[in-house]
């Protein structure tokens, strides 16, 4: 068996099909993006090496780039400070031993499995000033003066998109946190009960500390998802009005495939990758404390 | 006594949140049966006065949702089969077979888990163009396989590492070769993690928009998300048929959810921890 399992031909047979597809259609493109980012190129005429020009343009000349960065920060902060606490609350609710909790968990989680395109199209209609359910509901509640074109106004567009992503993904973090809470042994709570820690105290001194690893994963996930946001803004607003909802991934897409700036688009893509990797690494460093043992 | 009031309050709160999560979807479903005058003038939460199944037939035929549906099904199925087969073969080789570049390959695959797919888009467009694949289904199938392989390999090798080798050894003693023991012994044992990977890949591929929007240049090859997006652009006025199209495109997911919700929870938590 040992000899059979070190047969070069067999190893190749098992690895080559998948590895070939992966290398050609994933790995090599990553390297090519880095290479393109140093070129000026319209995708048709020969490339011209321009060194760091694309990056200089990105950081100094392109105003909407900074707008996109700030929007990413808004997505990131919402993910970590609004969505995650809400998810934690939901996770606590559905981990109580009560009838029907599985139903509630399933309901809260269901939006997550729907496509972002679907959810975004649905909310475009909800926000629609003419047929949308939101304005109609406001009028029914005698708050008709609040009714407006939610996605068409620079003042409300970003907030409206953020509400949709929160609605869409709140169940995702809930599920991960729920799995974490299930993994905490009942003994800790029983011991804490003897010391008088019940209700919020038990959450504060038992659940939260023992969940810190899972919470870290959730923070990193939310941050990465926020930085990668594309579909929701592409479908709902296409970055508008006046760049108020634009994101890096959307700018990359627009520069490359609408304006034929393949070099500049690639520079934006490289920025995105580095941003994700560096922030994930930093968060992992900052949030890792000594392991808690009781 | 206190306990019951507390529980009632809790149920009320949880019910309220459930309504918040479900009401947009309820609105979608009832809108799918309404016409515009009923949607604009009528009560938001009211059931349709007349159940207009014609919205569904209009979406299915005139708006070509049938075509998009078939495209999504074929793309998803082919991707799914290839990912499951390739990923299990790679995971097997990387955990059970002995060779030098084991660590290197795992490291390269890790990049696939970490780097956002957006970063591959521009070169992929060029590669597909040069290969003459831009006007075919393969233009998204091949990148979908590539993108989903790493997470598949990681989920399966985690499982394989904890699997005892005795059964394989027995198969070898009975005269099975590596290939035969892989297909007859290992693959059947891999069923649970394969189901997790399958759900993960199914949702990722069924819902994917960015690559489809970039690489699919023929209208007849559009997948559901892409088709829905264009449909909504053209039919900005009549919401009923669009709602019907959206309901149709979510039905397979709903079905999968009803059948495999436990499995789905598992694959989401496993996938999250890998990312």
Coordinates of C-alpha atoms in Angstrom, one line a residue:
Chain A
X1 CA 0.0 0.0 0.0
X2 CA 2.8 2.4 0.9
X3 CA 4.4 1.8 -2.5
X4 CA 1.2 2.2 -4.4
X5 CA 0.6 5.5 -2.5
X6 CA 3.9 7.0 -3.6
X7 CA 3.5 6.1 -7.3
X8 CA 4.2 9.3 -9.1
X9 CA 1.8 8.5 -12.0
X10 CA -1.0 7.9 -9.6
X11 CA -0.3 11.1 -7.6
X12 CA -0.4 13.0 -10.9
X13 CA -3.6 11.4 -11.9
X14 CA -5.3 12.6 -8.7
X15 CA -3.8 16.1 -8.6
X16 CA -3.5 17.2 -12.2
X17 CA -7.2 17.7 -13.2
X18 CA -8.1 20.0 -10.3
X19 CA -4.7 21.7 -10.0
X20 CA -4.7 22.6 -13.7
X21 CA -8.1 24.3 -13.6
X22 CA -7.1 26.0 -10.3
X23 CA -3.8 27.3 -11.6
X24 CA -5.1 28.6 -15.0
X25 CA -8.3 30.1 -13.8
X26 CA -7.4 31.3 -10.4
X27 CA -3.8 31.4 -9.4
X28 CA -2.2 32.7 -12.6
X29 CA -4.8 35.5 -12.9
X30 CA -3.9 36.7 -9.4
X31 CA -0.3 37.1 -10.6
X32 CA -1.4 38.7 -13.9
X33 CA -3.5 41.3 -12.0
X34 CA -0.3 42.4 -10.2
X35 CA 1.5 42.6 -13.5
X36 CA -1.3 44.6 -15.2
X37 CA -1.4 47.1 -12.4
X38 CA 1.9 48.5 -13.6
X39 CA 0.7 49.0 -17.1
X40 CA -1.3 51.5 -19.0
X41 CA -3.6 49.3 -21.2
X42 CA -6.9 49.5 -22.9
X43 CA -7.1 45.7 -23.5
X44 CA -6.6 46.0 -27.3
X45 CA -3.4 48.1 -28.0
X46 CA 0.0 47.0 -26.6
X47 CA 0.6 47.6 -23.0
X48 CA 2.9 50.4 -21.8
X49 CA 4.8 50.1 -18.6
X50 CA 4.0 53.0 -16.4
X51 CA 5.5 51.9 -13.1
X52 CA 3.5 53.1 -10.1
X53 CA 1.5 55.7 -12.1
X54 CA -1.8 53.8 -11.6
X55 CA -1.2 53.8 -7.8
X56 CA -0.3 57.5 -7.7
X57 CA -3.4 58.3 -9.7
X58 CA -5.5 56.2 -7.2
X59 CA -4.2 57.8 -4.1
X60 CA -3.9 61.4 -5.3
X61 CA -6.0 62.3 -8.4
X62 CA -9.0 60.0 -8.2
X63 CA -11.6 61.6 -5.8
X64 CA -14.1 58.8 -6.1
X65 CA -11.5 56.3 -4.9
X66 CA -11.4 57.9 -1.5
X67 CA -15.2 58.0 -1.6
X68 CA -15.1 54.3 -2.2
X69 CA -12.7 53.8 0.7
X70 CA -14.9 55.8 3.1
X71 CA -17.9 53.8 2.0
X72 CA -16.0 50.6 2.7
X73 CA -15.3 52.0 6.2
X74 CA -19.0 52.6 6.6
X75 CA -19.8 49.1 5.5
X76 CA -17.1 47.7 7.9
X77 CA -18.3 49.7 10.9
X78 CA -21.9 48.7 10.3
X79 CA -20.9 45.1 10.0
X80 CA -18.9 45.1 13.2
X81 CA -20.9 47.5 15.4
X82 CA -24.4 47.1 14.2
X83 CA -24.8 43.7 12.6
X84 CA -22.6 41.7 14.9
X85 CA -24.3 42.8 18.2
X86 CA -27.7 42.2 16.6
X87 CA -26.5 38.8 15.5
X88 CA -25.2 38.1 19.0
X89 CA -28.6 39.0 20.4
X90 CA -30.3 36.7 18.0
X91 CA -27.9 33.9 18.8
X92 CA -28.6 34.3 22.5
X93 CA -32.4 34.2 21.8
X94 CA -32.3 31.1 19.6
X95 CA -30.0 29.2 22.0
X96 CA -32.5 29.4 24.9
X97 CA -34.1 26.1 25.5
X98 CA -37.6 26.8 24.3
X99 CA -40.1 25.3 22.0
X100 CA -39.8 26.3 18.3
X101 CA -36.4 27.8 18.6
X102 CA -35.3 25.8 15.6
X103 CA -38.1 27.5 13.5
X104 CA -36.9 30.9 14.6
X105 CA -33.3 30.0 13.8
X106 CA -34.3 28.8 10.3
X107 CA -36.4 31.9 9.6
X108 CA -33.6 34.3 10.7
X109 CA -31.1 32.5 8.6
X110 CA -33.1 32.0 5.4
X111 CA -32.3 35.4 3.8
X112 CA -28.6 34.5 3.9
X113 CA -29.0 31.7 1.4
X114 CA -30.8 34.0 -1.1
X115 CA -28.6 35.6 -3.8
X116 CA -27.5 39.2 -3.3
X117 CA -28.9 40.0 -6.7
X118 CA -32.4 38.8 -5.7
X119 CA -32.3 40.5 -2.3
X120 CA -31.1 43.7 -3.9
X121 CA -33.7 43.7 -6.7
X122 CA -36.4 43.1 -4.0
X123 CA -35.2 46.0 -1.9
X124 CA -35.0 48.3 -5.0
X125 CA -38.7 47.7 -5.3
X126 CA -39.3 48.1 -1.5
X127 CA -37.5 51.5 -1.7
X128 CA -39.2 52.5 -5.0
X129 CA -41.0 55.8 -4.6
X130 CA -44.0 54.7 -6.6
X131 CA -44.7 51.1 -6.0
X132 CA -42.5 50.5 -3.0
X133 CA -43.8 49.0 0.2
X134 CA -41.7 51.3 2.4
X135 CA -43.3 54.6 1.4
X136 CA -46.8 53.0 1.4
X137 CA -46.2 51.8 4.9
X138 CA -45.0 55.2 6.1
X139 CA -48.1 56.8 4.6
X140 CA -50.3 54.2 6.3
X141 CA -48.6 55.2 9.6
X142 CA -49.2 58.9 8.9
X143 CA -45.6 59.5 8.4
X144 CA -46.1 60.3 4.7
X145 CA -43.7 63.3 5.0
X146 CA -40.8 60.8 5.5
X147 CA -41.6 59.1 2.2
X148 CA -38.9 59.7 -0.5
X149 CA -36.7 58.2 -3.2
X150 CA -34.5 56.3 -0.7
X151 CA -31.9 55.1 -3.2
X152 CA -32.0 58.2 -5.4
X153 CA -31.0 60.7 -2.8
X154 CA -27.3 61.2 -1.8
X155 CA -28.4 61.7 1.8
X156 CA -30.2 58.4 2.2
X157 CA -28.7 56.1 -0.5
X158 CA -25.8 54.7 1.6
X159 CA -27.8 54.2 4.7
X160 CA -30.5 52.4 2.6
X161 CA -28.0 50.0 1.2
X162 CA -26.5 49.4 4.6
X163 CA -29.9 48.5 6.0
X164 CA -30.3 45.9 3.2
X165 CA -26.9 44.2 3.8
X166 CA -27.7 44.1 7.5
X167 CA -31.1 42.5 6.9
X168 CA -29.5 40.1 4.5
X169 CA -26.6 38.9 6.6
X170 CA -27.6 39.2 10.2
X171 CA -28.5 35.5 10.2
X172 CA -25.1 34.5 9.0
X173 CA -23.2 35.7 12.1
X174 CA -26.1 34.5 14.2
X175 CA -25.5 31.0 13.0
X176 CA -21.8 31.0 13.6
X177 CA -22.3 32.5 17.1
X178 CA -25.1 30.0 17.8
X179 CA -22.7 27.1 16.9
X180 CA -20.2 28.6 19.3
X181 CA -22.7 29.0 22.1
X182 CA -23.7 25.4 21.6
X183 CA -20.1 24.4 22.1
X184 CA -19.9 25.9 25.6
X185 CA -20.3 23.2 28.2
X186 CA -23.4 23.5 30.5
X187 CA -21.1 23.0 33.5
X188 CA -19.8 26.5 33.4
X189 CA -23.3 28.0 33.6
X190 CA -24.2 25.7 36.5
X191 CA -21.0 26.7 38.3
X192 CA -21.7 30.3 37.7
X193 CA -25.2 29.9 39.0
X194 CA -23.8 28.9 42.3
X195 CA -21.8 32.1 42.3
X196 CA -25.0 34.1 41.5
X197 CA -24.2 34.8 37.9
X198 CA -27.5 34.4 35.9
X199 CA -29.0 36.3 33.0
X200 CA -26.9 39.1 31.8
X201 CA -24.1 38.3 34.3
X202 CA -23.8 34.8 32.8
X203 CA -23.6 36.3 29.3
X204 CA -21.0 38.8 30.4
X205 CA -18.8 36.5 32.4
X206 CA -19.3 33.1 30.7
X207 CA -20.7 33.4 27.2
X208 CA -18.7 36.4 25.9
X209 CA -15.3 35.3 27.1
X210 CA -15.7 31.7 26.0
X211 CA -16.9 32.9 22.6
X212 CA -14.0 35.2 22.0
X213 CA -12.5 33.0 19.3
X214 CA -15.8 32.7 17.4
X215 CA -16.3 36.5 17.8
X216 CA -12.9 37.1 16.3
X217 CA -13.8 35.0 13.3
X218 CA -17.0 36.9 12.9
X219 CA -15.2 40.3 13.1
X220 CA -12.7 39.2 10.4
X221 CA -15.5 37.8 8.2
X222 CA -17.6 40.9 8.5
X223 CA -14.7 43.2 7.7
X224 CA -13.6 41.1 4.7
X225 CA -17.2 40.9 3.4
X226 CA -17.6 44.7 3.8
X227 CA -14.4 45.4 1.8
X228 CA -15.5 43.0 -1.0
X229 CA -19.0 44.5 -1.4
X230 CA -19.9 44.6 -5.0
X231 CA -23.2 43.0 -6.0
X232 CA -25.5 45.0 -3.7
X233 CA -24.3 48.4 -4.8
X234 CA -24.0 47.2 -8.4
X235 CA -27.6 46.1 -8.5
X236 CA -29.2 48.7 -6.3
X237 CA -27.5 52.0 -7.2
X238 CA -24.6 51.3 -9.5
X239 CA -22.5 53.4 -7.1
X240 CA -24.7 56.5 -7.4
X241 CA -26.1 59.0 -6.9
X242 CA -22.9 61.1 -7.2
X243 CA -20.6 58.2 -6.1
X244 CA -22.4 58.2 -2.7
X245 CA -22.5 54.4 -2.7
X246 CA -19.5 53.4 -4.8
X247 CA -17.1 50.7 -3.6
X248 CA -13.6 49.6 -4.7
X249 CA -14.8 46.4 -6.4
X250 CA -17.4 48.3 -8.3
X251 CA -14.9 51.0 -9.4
X252 CA -12.6 48.2 -10.5
X253 CA -15.3 46.7 -12.6
X254 CA -16.4 50.1 -14.1
X255 CA -12.8 51.2 -14.9
X256 CA -11.9 47.9 -16.6
X257 CA -15.1 46.9 -18.5
X258 CA -16.8 50.3 -19.1
X259 CA -13.9 52.7 -19.5
X260 CA -11.3 50.1 -20.8
X261 CA -8.7 51.1 -18.2
X262 CA -7.4 47.6 -17.6
X263 CA -4.2 48.8 -15.9
X264 CA -6.0 51.1 -13.5
X265 CA -8.7 48.6 -12.8
X266 CA -6.0 46.0 -11.9
X267 CA -4.3 48.5 -9.6
X268 CA -7.7 48.9 -7.8
X269 CA -7.9 45.1 -7.6
X270 CA -4.4 44.8 -6.1
X271 CA -5.3 47.5 -3.6
X272 CA -8.4 45.4 -2.6
X273 CA -6.4 42.2 -2.1
X274 CA -3.7 43.9 0.0
X275 CA -6.4 45.8 2.0
X276 CA -8.2 42.5 2.8
X277 CA -5.0 40.5 3.7
X278 CA -3.4 43.3 5.8
X279 CA -6.6 44.1 7.7
X280 CA -7.3 40.4 8.3
X281 CA -3.8 39.9 9.6
X282 CA -3.8 43.0 11.8
X283 CA -7.2 42.0 13.3
X284 CA -6.0 38.5 14.0
X285 CA -3.0 39.9 15.8
X286 CA -4.9 42.6 17.7
X287 CA -7.8 40.4 18.7
X288 CA -5.8 37.4 19.8
X289 CA -5.3 37.4 23.5
X290 CA -4.3 34.7 25.7
X291 CA -6.6 31.7 25.6
X292 CA -9.2 31.8 28.3
X293 CA -9.4 28.7 30.5
X294 CA -11.7 28.1 33.5
Chain B
X1 CA -46.2 32.7 36.7
X2 CA -43.2 34.9 36.2
X3 CA -41.7 32.3 33.9
X4 CA -44.7 32.3 31.6
X5 CA -45.0 36.0 31.2
X6 CA -41.3 36.1 30.5
X7 CA -41.6 33.5 27.9
X8 CA -44.6 35.2 26.3
X9 CA -42.5 38.4 26.1
X10 CA -39.7 36.4 24.5
X11 CA -42.0 34.8 22.0
X12 CA -43.4 38.2 21.1
X13 CA -39.9 39.6 20.6
X14 CA -38.8 36.7 18.5
X15 CA -42.0 36.7 16.5
X16 CA -41.5 40.4 15.8
X17 CA -38.0 39.8 14.5
X18 CA -39.3 36.9 12.4
X19 CA -41.9 39.2 10.8
X20 CA -39.1 41.8 10.1
X21 CA -37.1 39.0 8.4
X22 CA -40.0 37.5 6.5
X23 CA -42.2 40.5 5.6
X24 CA -40.1 41.6 2.5
X25 CA -40.4 38.0 1.3
X26 CA -44.1 37.8 1.9
X27 CA -44.5 41.1 0.0
X28 CA -42.5 39.5 -2.9
X29 CA -44.6 36.4 -3.0
X30 CA -48.0 38.3 -2.9
X31 CA -46.7 40.8 -5.5
X32 CA -45.9 38.0 -7.8
X33 CA -49.7 37.4 -8.1
X34 CA -50.8 41.0 -8.3
X35 CA -51.0 43.5 -11.1
X36 CA -49.6 47.0 -11.0
X37 CA -52.8 48.8 -10.0
X38 CA -53.2 46.4 -7.1
X39 CA -49.6 46.9 -6.0
X40 CA -49.6 50.7 -6.2
X41 CA -53.1 51.4 -5.0
X42 CA -53.7 48.4 -2.7
X43 CA -52.9 47.5 0.8
X44 CA -49.3 46.3 1.2
X45 CA -50.0 43.2 3.2
X46 CA -53.3 42.3 1.5
X47 CA -53.6 39.0 -0.4
X48 CA -54.2 39.4 -4.1
X49 CA -57.9 39.8 -5.1
X50 CA -57.3 37.4 -7.9
X51 CA -54.3 35.0 -8.0
X52 CA -52.7 35.9 -11.3
X53 CA -50.7 32.9 -12.3
X54 CA -50.3 34.7 -15.6
X55 CA -47.5 36.6 -14.1
X56 CA -45.6 33.3 -13.7
X57 CA -46.3 32.2 -17.2
X58 CA -45.3 35.6 -18.5
X59 CA -42.0 35.5 -16.6
X60 CA -41.3 31.9 -17.5
X61 CA -41.9 32.3 -21.3
X62 CA -41.8 35.9 -22.5
X63 CA -39.1 37.0 -20.0
X64 CA -37.2 33.8 -20.8
X65 CA -36.8 32.8 -17.2
X66 CA -37.1 29.2 -18.5
X67 CA -33.9 29.7 -20.5
X68 CA -32.1 31.4 -17.6
X69 CA -33.3 28.6 -15.3
X70 CA -31.9 25.9 -17.6
X71 CA -28.6 27.8 -17.9
X72 CA -28.3 28.1 -14.1
X73 CA -29.1 24.4 -13.6
X74 CA -26.6 23.2 -16.2
X75 CA -23.8 25.5 -15.1
X76 CA -24.4 24.6 -11.4
X77 CA -24.6 20.8 -12.0
X78 CA -21.5 20.7 -14.1
X79 CA -19.5 22.8 -11.7
X80 CA -20.8 20.9 -8.7
X81 CA -19.8 17.5 -10.2
X82 CA -16.3 18.7 -11.2
X83 CA -15.6 20.4 -7.9
X84 CA -16.7 17.3 -5.9
X85 CA -14.7 14.9 -8.0
X86 CA -11.5 17.0 -8.3
X87 CA -11.6 18.3 -4.7
X88 CA -12.0 14.8 -3.3
X89 CA -9.2 13.4 -5.5
X90 CA -6.9 16.3 -4.5
X91 CA -7.8 16.0 -0.8
X92 CA -7.0 12.3 -1.0
X93 CA -3.7 12.8 -2.7
X94 CA -2.7 15.6 -0.3
X95 CA -3.6 13.7 2.9
X96 CA -2.9 10.0 2.0
X97 CA -0.2 10.0 -0.7
X98 CA 3.5 10.6 -0.1
X99 CA 5.3 13.2 -2.2
X100 CA 7.4 16.3 -1.8
X101 CA 5.3 19.2 -2.9
X102 CA 2.4 18.5 -0.5
X103 CA 2.9 21.7 1.6
X104 CA 3.5 23.9 -1.4
X105 CA 0.2 22.8 -3.1
X106 CA -1.7 23.4 0.1
X107 CA -0.2 26.8 0.5
X108 CA -1.1 27.8 -3.1
X109 CA -4.7 26.6 -2.5
X110 CA -4.8 28.7 0.6
X111 CA -4.4 31.7 -1.6
X112 CA -7.6 30.7 -3.3
X113 CA -9.4 30.8 0.0
X114 CA -8.0 34.2 0.9
X115 CA -7.8 36.3 -2.2
X116 CA -11.1 37.8 -3.3
X117 CA -12.3 36.7 -6.7
X118 CA -12.6 40.3 -7.9
X119 CA -8.8 40.3 -8.2
X120 CA -8.9 37.6 -10.9
X121 CA -11.6 39.2 -13.0
X122 CA -9.5 41.3 -15.5
X123 CA -6.9 38.7 -16.4
X124 CA -9.6 36.0 -16.5
X125 CA -11.5 38.0 -19.1
X126 CA -8.3 38.2 -21.2
X127 CA -7.5 34.5 -20.8
X128 CA -11.1 33.5 -21.7
X129 CA -11.0 35.9 -24.7
X130 CA -7.7 34.4 -25.9
X131 CA -9.0 30.9 -25.5
X132 CA -12.1 31.8 -27.5
X133 CA -14.4 30.8 -24.6
X134 CA -16.2 34.1 -23.9
X135 CA -19.3 33.1 -25.8
X136 CA -19.8 29.7 -24.1
X137 CA -20.9 28.2 -20.8
X138 CA -17.4 27.1 -20.1
X139 CA -16.4 30.8 -19.6
X140 CA -18.1 30.7 -16.2
X141 CA -17.9 27.0 -15.4
X142 CA -14.1 26.8 -15.5
X143 CA -13.6 29.9 -13.2
X144 CA -16.4 28.6 -10.9
X145 CA -14.6 25.2 -10.5
X146 CA -11.3 27.0 -9.8
X147 CA -12.8 29.4 -7.3
X148 CA -14.6 26.6 -5.3
X149 CA -11.9 24.0 -5.4
X150 CA -9.8 25.3 -2.5
X151 CA -12.5 25.4 0.1
X152 CA -13.6 21.9 -1.1
X153 CA -10.1 20.5 -0.7
X154 CA -9.8 22.1 2.8
X155 CA -13.1 20.8 4.0
X156 CA -12.5 17.3 2.7
X157 CA -8.9 17.0 3.8
X158 CA -9.9 18.0 7.4
X159 CA -12.3 15.0 7.3
X160 CA -9.9 12.6 5.6
X161 CA -7.2 13.3 8.2
X162 CA -9.4 12.1 11.0
X163 CA -10.6 9.1 9.1
X164 CA -8.9 5.8 10.1
X165 CA -6.9 4.0 7.4
X166 CA -8.0 0.5 8.3
X167 CA -10.8 0.2 5.7
X168 CA -8.4 1.3 2.9
X169 CA -5.8 -1.2 4.1
X170 CA -8.4 -3.9 4.0
X171 CA -9.3 -2.9 0.5
X172 CA -5.7 -3.1 -0.5
X173 CA -5.3 -6.6 1.0
X174 CA -8.3 -7.7 -1.0
X175 CA -6.4 -6.6 -4.1
X176 CA -7.9 -3.2 -4.9
X177 CA -5.6 -0.7 -6.5
X178 CA -5.4 2.9 -5.3
X179 CA -8.0 4.0 -7.9
X180 CA -10.4 1.3 -7.1
X181 CA -10.2 1.7 -3.3
X182 CA -10.6 5.4 -3.8
X183 CA -13.9 5.0 -5.7
X184 CA -15.2 2.0 -3.8
X185 CA -14.1 2.7 -0.2
X186 CA -13.0 6.4 0.3
X187 CA -15.7 8.2 -1.7
X188 CA -18.6 6.5 0.0
X189 CA -17.1 7.4 3.4
X190 CA -16.7 11.0 2.3
X191 CA -20.5 11.4 1.8
X192 CA -21.1 13.7 4.8
X193 CA -18.4 16.3 4.1
X194 CA -19.2 16.0 0.3
X195 CA -22.8 17.0 1.1
X196 CA -21.5 20.1 3.0
X197 CA -19.2 21.0 0.1
X198 CA -22.0 20.4 -2.4
X199 CA -24.4 22.8 -0.5
X200 CA -21.7 25.4 -0.2
X201 CA -20.8 25.3 -3.9
X202 CA -24.5 25.0 -5.0
X203 CA -25.4 28.3 -3.3
X204 CA -22.2 30.1 -4.4
X205 CA -22.7 29.1 -8.1
X206 CA -26.5 29.5 -8.2
X207 CA -26.2 33.0 -6.7
X208 CA -23.1 34.2 -8.6
X209 CA -23.4 37.5 -10.5
X210 CA -20.1 39.3 -11.0
X211 CA -18.4 36.7 -13.2
X212 CA -21.6 35.9 -15.1
X213 CA -22.1 39.6 -15.8
X214 CA -18.5 40.0 -17.0
X215 CA -18.0 36.8 -19.1
X216 CA -21.4 35.9 -20.4
X217 CA -21.8 37.9 -23.6
X218 CA -24.6 35.9 -25.2
X219 CA -28.1 36.7 -24.1
X220 CA -29.2 33.1 -24.5
X221 CA -26.5 31.9 -22.0
X222 CA -27.5 34.2 -19.1
X223 CA -27.9 32.6 -15.7
X224 CA -30.7 33.5 -13.4
X225 CA -29.1 36.4 -11.4
X226 CA -27.9 38.0 -14.6
X227 CA -31.2 37.4 -16.4
X228 CA -33.2 38.8 -13.5
X229 CA -31.0 41.9 -13.5
X230 CA -31.6 42.6 -17.1
X231 CA -35.3 41.7 -16.8
X232 CA -35.7 44.3 -14.0
X233 CA -34.0 46.9 -16.3
X234 CA -36.4 46.3 -19.1
X235 CA -39.6 45.7 -17.1
X236 CA -39.1 48.6 -14.7
X237 CA -42.8 49.2 -14.8
X238 CA -44.4 45.8 -14.2
X239 CA -43.3 44.5 -10.9
X240 CA -45.7 41.5 -10.8
X241 CA -43.9 39.4 -13.5
X242 CA -40.5 40.3 -12.1
X243 CA -41.6 39.3 -8.6
X244 CA -42.8 36.0 -10.2
X245 CA -39.4 35.5 -11.8
X246 CA -37.6 36.1 -8.5
X247 CA -39.9 33.6 -6.8
X248 CA -39.1 31.0 -9.4
X249 CA -35.4 31.6 -9.1
X250 CA -35.5 31.2 -5.3
X251 CA -37.6 28.0 -5.3
X252 CA -34.6 25.6 -5.7
X253 CA -32.9 27.3 -2.8
X254 CA -36.0 27.1 -0.7
X255 CA -36.4 23.4 -1.6
X256 CA -32.7 22.7 -0.7
X257 CA -33.3 24.6 2.5
X258 CA -36.3 22.6 3.5
X259 CA -34.6 19.3 2.7
X260 CA -31.2 20.0 4.1
X261 CA -31.3 22.8 6.6
X262 CA -29.2 20.9 9.1
X263 CA -26.6 20.1 6.5
X264 CA -26.7 23.7 5.4
X265 CA -26.0 25.0 8.9
X266 CA -23.1 22.7 9.1
X267 CA -21.6 23.7 5.8
X268 CA -22.0 27.4 6.5
X269 CA -20.3 27.2 9.9
X270 CA -17.5 25.0 8.5
X271 CA -17.0 27.3 5.5
X272 CA -17.0 30.4 7.8
X273 CA -14.2 29.0 10.0
X274 CA -12.1 28.2 6.9
X275 CA -12.4 31.7 5.4

